[in-house]
Short mmCIF file of C-alpha atoms and ligand atoms in Angstrom, two decimals:
data_model
loop_
_atom_site.label_atom_id
_atom_site.label_comp_id
_atom_site.label_asym_id
_atom_site.label_seq_id
_atom_site.Cartn_x
_atom_site.Cartn_y
_atom_site.Cartn_z
CA MET O 3 -53.19 129.64 -264.98
CA LEU O 4 -50.97 131.25 -267.56
CA GLY O 5 -49.06 133.75 -265.51
CA GLY O 6 -46.13 131.70 -264.37
CA THR O 7 -45.38 128.76 -262.22
CA VAL O 8 -48.41 126.91 -261.08
CA GLY O 9 -47.74 124.47 -258.34
CA ASP O 10 -49.98 121.63 -257.31
CA MET O 11 -51.46 123.71 -254.49
CA SER O 12 -53.33 125.95 -256.90
CA LEU O 13 -54.62 123.14 -259.13
CA PRO O 14 -57.94 122.66 -257.25
CA LEU O 15 -58.60 126.40 -257.61
CA HIS O 16 -58.07 126.20 -261.36
CA GLU O 17 -60.30 123.13 -261.53
CA ILE O 18 -63.05 125.15 -259.84
CA ALA O 19 -62.47 128.35 -261.85
CA GLU O 20 -62.31 126.54 -265.20
CA ALA O 21 -65.17 124.11 -264.54
CA ASN O 22 -67.21 125.63 -267.38
CA HIS O 23 -64.31 126.12 -269.81
CA ARG O 24 -63.36 123.67 -272.53
CA ILE O 25 -60.28 125.58 -273.63
CA LEU O 26 -58.01 126.40 -270.67
CA ASP O 27 -56.16 129.24 -272.36
CA PRO O 28 -57.00 132.62 -273.93
CA PHE O 29 -58.08 131.19 -277.28
CA THR O 30 -61.53 130.85 -278.76
CA ASP O 31 -62.53 127.74 -280.69
CA ALA O 32 -61.84 129.64 -283.95
CA GLN O 33 -58.28 130.48 -282.85
CA LEU O 34 -57.68 126.90 -281.73
CA MET O 35 -58.71 125.65 -285.16
CA GLU O 36 -56.62 128.35 -286.84
CA VAL O 37 -53.51 126.97 -285.10
CA GLY O 38 -54.35 123.56 -286.58
CA GLU O 39 -54.65 125.09 -290.03
CA VAL O 40 -51.38 127.03 -289.85
CA ALA O 41 -49.57 123.97 -288.47
CA ARG O 42 -50.90 121.98 -291.48
CA VAL O 43 -52.67 119.40 -289.30
CA LYS O 44 -54.38 116.88 -291.55
CA GLN O 45 -55.72 113.33 -291.73
CA GLY O 46 -53.42 111.07 -289.71
CA THR O 47 -51.16 113.80 -288.27
CA ARG O 48 -49.88 112.48 -284.95
CA VAL O 49 -49.99 115.08 -282.16
CA LEU O 50 -48.59 114.85 -278.63
CA ASP O 51 -49.98 117.48 -276.24
CA LEU O 52 -48.27 117.78 -272.86
CA ALA O 53 -50.45 119.45 -270.19
CA CYS O 54 -53.44 118.97 -272.47
CA GLY O 55 -56.06 120.18 -269.98
CA LYS O 56 -59.52 119.07 -271.11
CA GLY O 57 -58.08 117.85 -274.40
CA GLU O 58 -60.07 120.29 -276.50
CA MET O 59 -57.30 120.90 -279.03
CA LEU O 60 -56.70 117.19 -279.66
CA CYS O 61 -60.42 116.38 -279.80
CA ARG O 62 -61.42 119.24 -282.09
CA TRP O 63 -58.47 118.64 -284.43
CA ALA O 64 -59.31 114.93 -284.58
CA GLN O 65 -62.92 115.79 -285.34
CA ASP O 66 -62.24 118.39 -288.05
CA PHE O 67 -58.83 117.41 -289.46
CA GLY O 68 -58.75 113.64 -288.80
CA SER O 69 -55.57 113.86 -286.69
CA ARG O 70 -54.59 111.44 -283.94
CA GLY O 71 -53.53 112.52 -280.50
CA VAL O 72 -51.99 111.63 -277.20
CA GLY O 73 -52.59 114.03 -274.33
CA VAL O 74 -51.06 114.04 -270.86
CA ASP O 75 -52.32 116.02 -267.89
CA ILE O 76 -51.77 115.98 -264.16
CA SER O 77 -55.34 116.91 -263.22
CA GLU O 78 -57.70 113.97 -262.82
CA VAL O 79 -60.62 116.38 -263.18
CA PHE O 80 -59.35 117.66 -266.54
CA VAL O 81 -58.37 114.18 -267.75
CA THR O 82 -61.89 112.90 -267.02
CA ALA O 83 -63.36 115.86 -268.90
CA ALA O 84 -61.01 115.26 -271.84
CA ARG O 85 -61.98 111.60 -272.14
CA SER O 86 -65.69 112.50 -272.02
CA ARG O 87 -65.17 115.14 -274.67
CA ALA O 88 -63.42 112.62 -276.94
CA GLU O 89 -66.37 110.24 -276.51
CA LYS O 90 -68.88 113.00 -277.14
CA LEU O 91 -67.17 114.12 -280.36
CA GLY O 92 -66.81 110.51 -281.54
CA VAL O 93 -62.98 110.64 -281.60
CA ALA O 94 -62.17 108.40 -278.62
CA ASP O 95 -60.54 105.87 -280.95
CA TRP O 96 -58.06 108.51 -282.11
CA VAL O 97 -57.41 110.55 -278.99
CA VAL O 98 -55.78 108.91 -275.97
CA ILE O 99 -55.63 110.91 -272.76
CA GLU O 100 -53.16 109.84 -270.09
CA HIS O 101 -53.16 110.96 -266.49
CA GLY O 102 -49.65 111.84 -265.39
CA ASP O 103 -46.89 114.34 -264.84
CA ALA O 104 -45.68 115.72 -268.16
CA GLN O 105 -42.28 116.43 -266.60
CA THR O 106 -41.55 112.72 -266.37
CA PHE O 107 -43.65 111.47 -269.29
CA GLU O 108 -41.49 109.55 -271.72
CA PRO O 109 -42.95 109.59 -275.22
CA GLU O 110 -41.87 107.09 -277.79
CA PRO O 111 -39.00 108.89 -279.59
CA GLU O 112 -39.85 110.41 -282.99
CA ALA O 113 -43.41 109.02 -282.83
CA PHE O 114 -45.18 112.34 -283.46
CA ASP O 115 -45.47 114.92 -286.23
CA ILE O 116 -46.31 117.67 -283.75
CA ALA O 117 -45.54 118.00 -280.05
CA SER O 118 -47.11 120.81 -278.07
CA CYS O 119 -47.25 122.46 -274.70
CA VAL O 120 -49.90 125.14 -274.64
CA GLY O 121 -49.95 127.30 -271.54
CA ALA O 122 -47.78 125.23 -269.20
CA THR O 123 -44.08 125.76 -269.92
CA TRP O 124 -43.33 125.39 -266.24
CA ILE O 125 -43.38 121.63 -266.98
CA GLY O 126 -39.88 122.10 -268.44
CA ASN O 127 -38.90 124.93 -266.06
CA GLY O 128 -39.42 127.42 -268.87
CA VAL O 129 -39.46 127.67 -272.63
CA ALA O 130 -36.04 126.11 -273.33
CA GLY O 131 -36.58 123.10 -271.07
CA THR O 132 -40.06 122.52 -272.49
CA ILE O 133 -38.70 122.61 -276.03
CA ASP O 134 -36.18 119.95 -274.97
CA LEU O 135 -38.99 117.80 -273.52
CA LEU O 136 -41.02 118.08 -276.72
CA ARG O 137 -38.25 117.82 -279.28
CA ARG O 138 -37.40 114.18 -278.58
CA ALA O 139 -40.99 113.15 -279.43
CA ILE O 140 -41.09 114.46 -283.01
CA THR O 141 -39.81 113.18 -286.34
CA SER O 142 -36.94 114.98 -288.08
CA ASP O 143 -39.37 117.21 -290.00
CA GLY O 144 -41.82 117.59 -287.10
CA LEU O 145 -43.09 120.78 -285.48
CA LEU O 146 -43.32 122.07 -281.94
CA LEU O 147 -46.13 124.24 -280.61
CA ILE O 148 -45.55 126.43 -277.58
CA GLY O 149 -48.32 128.50 -276.00
CA GLU O 150 -46.71 131.30 -274.01
CA PRO O 151 -47.39 134.80 -272.66
CA TYR O 152 -45.33 137.83 -273.68
CA TRP O 153 -45.37 141.54 -272.87
CA ARG O 154 -47.26 143.65 -275.39
CA GLU O 155 -45.63 146.60 -273.62
CA PRO O 156 -43.88 146.84 -270.25
CA PRO O 157 -46.30 147.43 -267.36
CA SER O 158 -46.60 151.07 -266.32
CA PRO O 159 -44.84 152.21 -263.12
CA GLU O 160 -48.32 152.64 -261.55
CA ALA O 161 -49.22 149.01 -262.32
CA GLU O 162 -45.84 147.86 -260.99
CA ARG O 163 -46.32 149.86 -257.79
CA ALA O 164 -49.88 148.64 -257.29
CA LEU O 165 -49.03 145.00 -257.84
CA GLY O 166 -45.54 144.93 -256.31
CA ASP O 167 -44.20 141.41 -256.18
CA ASP O 168 -46.82 140.04 -258.58
CA VAL O 169 -45.53 142.09 -261.50
CA ALA O 170 -41.91 141.68 -260.46
CA ALA O 171 -42.31 137.89 -260.57
CA VAL O 172 -44.04 137.95 -263.93
CA ASN O 173 -41.53 140.48 -265.26
CA ALA O 174 -38.67 138.16 -264.46
CA GLU O 175 -40.28 135.37 -266.44
CA PHE O 176 -41.66 136.93 -269.61
CA SER O 177 -40.16 138.78 -272.59
CA ASP O 178 -41.59 141.00 -275.25
CA LEU O 179 -42.42 139.32 -278.55
CA PRO O 180 -38.98 139.73 -280.18
CA GLY O 181 -37.37 138.62 -276.91
CA LEU O 182 -39.55 135.52 -276.85
CA VAL O 183 -38.51 134.68 -280.40
CA ASP O 184 -34.86 135.13 -279.32
CA ARG O 185 -35.52 132.55 -276.60
CA PHE O 186 -37.01 130.14 -279.17
CA ASN O 187 -33.92 130.63 -281.35
CA ALA O 188 -31.54 130.16 -278.42
CA ALA O 189 -33.30 126.85 -277.71
CA GLY O 190 -32.46 125.66 -281.24
CA THR O 191 -35.76 126.34 -283.00
CA ASP O 192 -37.02 128.72 -285.70
CA LEU O 193 -40.38 130.44 -285.58
CA VAL O 194 -42.42 129.46 -288.64
CA GLU O 195 -45.91 130.78 -287.73
CA PHE O 196 -48.04 131.96 -284.85
CA VAL O 197 -51.61 132.71 -283.80
CA LEU O 198 -52.08 135.36 -281.13
CA ALA O 199 -54.87 135.86 -278.60
CA ASP O 200 -56.65 139.22 -278.49
CA GLU O 201 -58.40 141.20 -275.76
CA HIS O 202 -61.75 139.59 -276.51
CA SER O 203 -60.40 136.05 -276.34
CA TRP O 204 -58.47 136.87 -273.12
CA ASP O 205 -61.74 138.23 -271.63
CA ARG O 206 -63.53 134.99 -272.48
CA TYR O 207 -60.80 133.02 -270.72
CA VAL O 208 -60.42 135.16 -267.60
CA ALA O 209 -63.71 137.03 -267.06
CA ALA O 210 -65.74 133.88 -267.73
CA GLN O 211 -64.04 132.30 -264.70
CA TRP O 212 -65.34 135.00 -262.35
CA TRP O 213 -69.00 134.02 -262.56
CA THR O 214 -68.08 130.34 -262.20
CA LEU O 215 -66.13 131.23 -259.04
CA ARG O 216 -69.03 133.29 -257.64
CA GLN O 217 -71.45 130.43 -258.31
CA TRP O 218 -69.09 128.05 -256.52
CA LEU O 219 -68.86 130.42 -253.52
CA ASP O 220 -72.68 130.76 -253.41
CA SER O 221 -73.19 127.01 -253.48
CA HIS O 222 -70.39 126.04 -251.02
CA PRO O 223 -70.99 128.09 -247.86
CA GLY O 224 -68.53 127.16 -245.14
CA ASP O 225 -66.39 125.01 -247.44
CA PRO O 226 -62.75 124.87 -246.24
CA LEU O 227 -61.64 126.14 -249.66
CA THR O 228 -63.85 129.25 -249.47
CA PRO O 229 -61.16 131.73 -248.32
CA ASP O 230 -58.77 130.52 -251.05
CA VAL O 231 -61.45 130.67 -253.74
CA GLN O 232 -62.41 134.21 -252.68
CA THR O 233 -58.76 135.32 -252.74
CA PHE O 234 -58.26 133.67 -256.12
CA LEU O 235 -61.27 135.57 -257.50
CA ASP O 236 -60.16 138.90 -255.98
CA ASP O 237 -56.57 138.49 -257.23
CA SER O 238 -57.71 137.42 -260.68
CA GLN O 239 -59.85 140.55 -261.09
CA ARG O 240 -57.24 142.91 -259.65
CA GLU O 241 -54.35 141.53 -261.72
CA TYR O 242 -56.32 141.17 -264.93
CA LEU O 243 -57.77 144.66 -264.76
CA SER O 244 -54.58 146.32 -263.48
CA TYR O 245 -52.09 144.96 -265.97
CA GLN O 246 -52.78 141.63 -267.64
CA ARG O 247 -55.52 142.84 -269.98
CA ARG O 248 -53.54 145.78 -271.25
CA TYR O 249 -49.96 144.60 -271.13
CA LEU O 250 -49.89 140.82 -271.45
CA GLY O 251 -50.22 139.04 -274.76
CA TRP O 252 -50.41 135.33 -275.39
CA GLY O 253 -50.00 133.15 -278.43
CA VAL O 254 -49.30 129.72 -279.78
CA PHE O 255 -45.98 129.69 -281.62
CA VAL O 256 -45.25 127.13 -284.33
CA LEU O 257 -41.58 126.19 -284.20
CA ARG O 258 -39.29 124.03 -286.27
CA PRO O 259 -36.00 122.64 -284.97
CA SER O 260 -33.21 124.74 -286.55
CA ARG O 261 -31.46 123.09 -289.48
C1 SAM Y 1185 -53.28 126.72 -268.69
S1 SAM Y 1185 -53.80 125.03 -268.61
C2 SAM Y 1185 -53.64 124.63 -270.34
C3 SAM Y 1185 -54.38 123.38 -270.70
C4 SAM Y 1185 -54.46 123.08 -272.19
N1 SAM Y 1185 -53.14 123.01 -272.79
C5 SAM Y 1185 -55.28 124.13 -272.88
O1 SAM Y 1185 -54.69 125.05 -273.48
O2 SAM Y 1185 -56.53 124.05 -272.83
C6 SAM Y 1185 -52.40 124.24 -267.88
C7 SAM Y 1185 -52.57 122.72 -267.74
O3 SAM Y 1185 -51.36 122.19 -267.24
C8 SAM Y 1185 -51.68 121.07 -266.45
N2 SAM Y 1185 -50.47 120.76 -265.70
C9 SAM Y 1185 -49.85 121.52 -264.76
N3 SAM Y 1185 -48.72 120.93 -264.35
C10 SAM Y 1185 -48.61 119.75 -265.04
C11 SAM Y 1185 -47.68 118.69 -265.08
N4 SAM Y 1185 -46.58 118.71 -264.31
N5 SAM Y 1185 -47.89 117.65 -265.91
C12 SAM Y 1185 -49.00 117.62 -266.70
N6 SAM Y 1185 -49.93 118.59 -266.70
C13 SAM Y 1185 -49.74 119.65 -265.90
C14 SAM Y 1185 -52.89 121.54 -265.67
O4 SAM Y 1185 -53.59 120.48 -265.09
C15 SAM Y 1185 -53.65 122.26 -266.78
O5 SAM Y 1185 -54.50 121.38 -267.45
#
């Protein structure tokens, strides 16, 4: 779900593919906690997470660092999972998960120390718009976290030819790492830290979905969603193996509004 605009039509497919995932991005639990450490999350830090998925970041940070969180997500399936996770980890008093559209969510101004959008910058029509959405929620010395893909290197001509429009669409949207930082700067923020995914953590995110999808197909013969689920699986493997694994990076970038 990281490679660009994800409309509502594909949400059920992601809910199926990520049924066994807690983290809906290419990070392991260790990398998720590392972001919390580099962003200096501590007892009482107030975190807003737009498009929070299953709320794993808020719940694990509350559990280990003692932070408090508000998460918003449009998927009822993910919101239900996030609330259960908060209960299971004993942090339901500190983590509130709201079901809703992050594009229209209106946080209390300056009520948070950190505001994040990890893997869903389409909610603000891109990086700059998402930074604008988040910025109003934080205090004057608050931080923003953006999880975003970038090109590790441009896709080869062979990959571009093989994937045609897929790569062209992704190409139009993503930058290389310095270009991404330029976009953060142009949106009025400075990069203060980052944690990057690696090939292993990407594999855990993407390849782990394939077996889940096959199990779903095996157990839902004749389901109206079957053709879409099969295409989703085929496309995921083709795109990941043809270009994403080699060329696409991903990270969570810790930003501070420019002073
Ligand atoms: C790639 S997942 C990332 C989830 C979570 N941040 C994580 O890293 O585990 C993208 C998330 O965006 C959510 N989403 C998509 N459009 C949204 C919207 N308009 N408002 C709120 N959530 C949205 C999806 O339901 C999904 O949970």
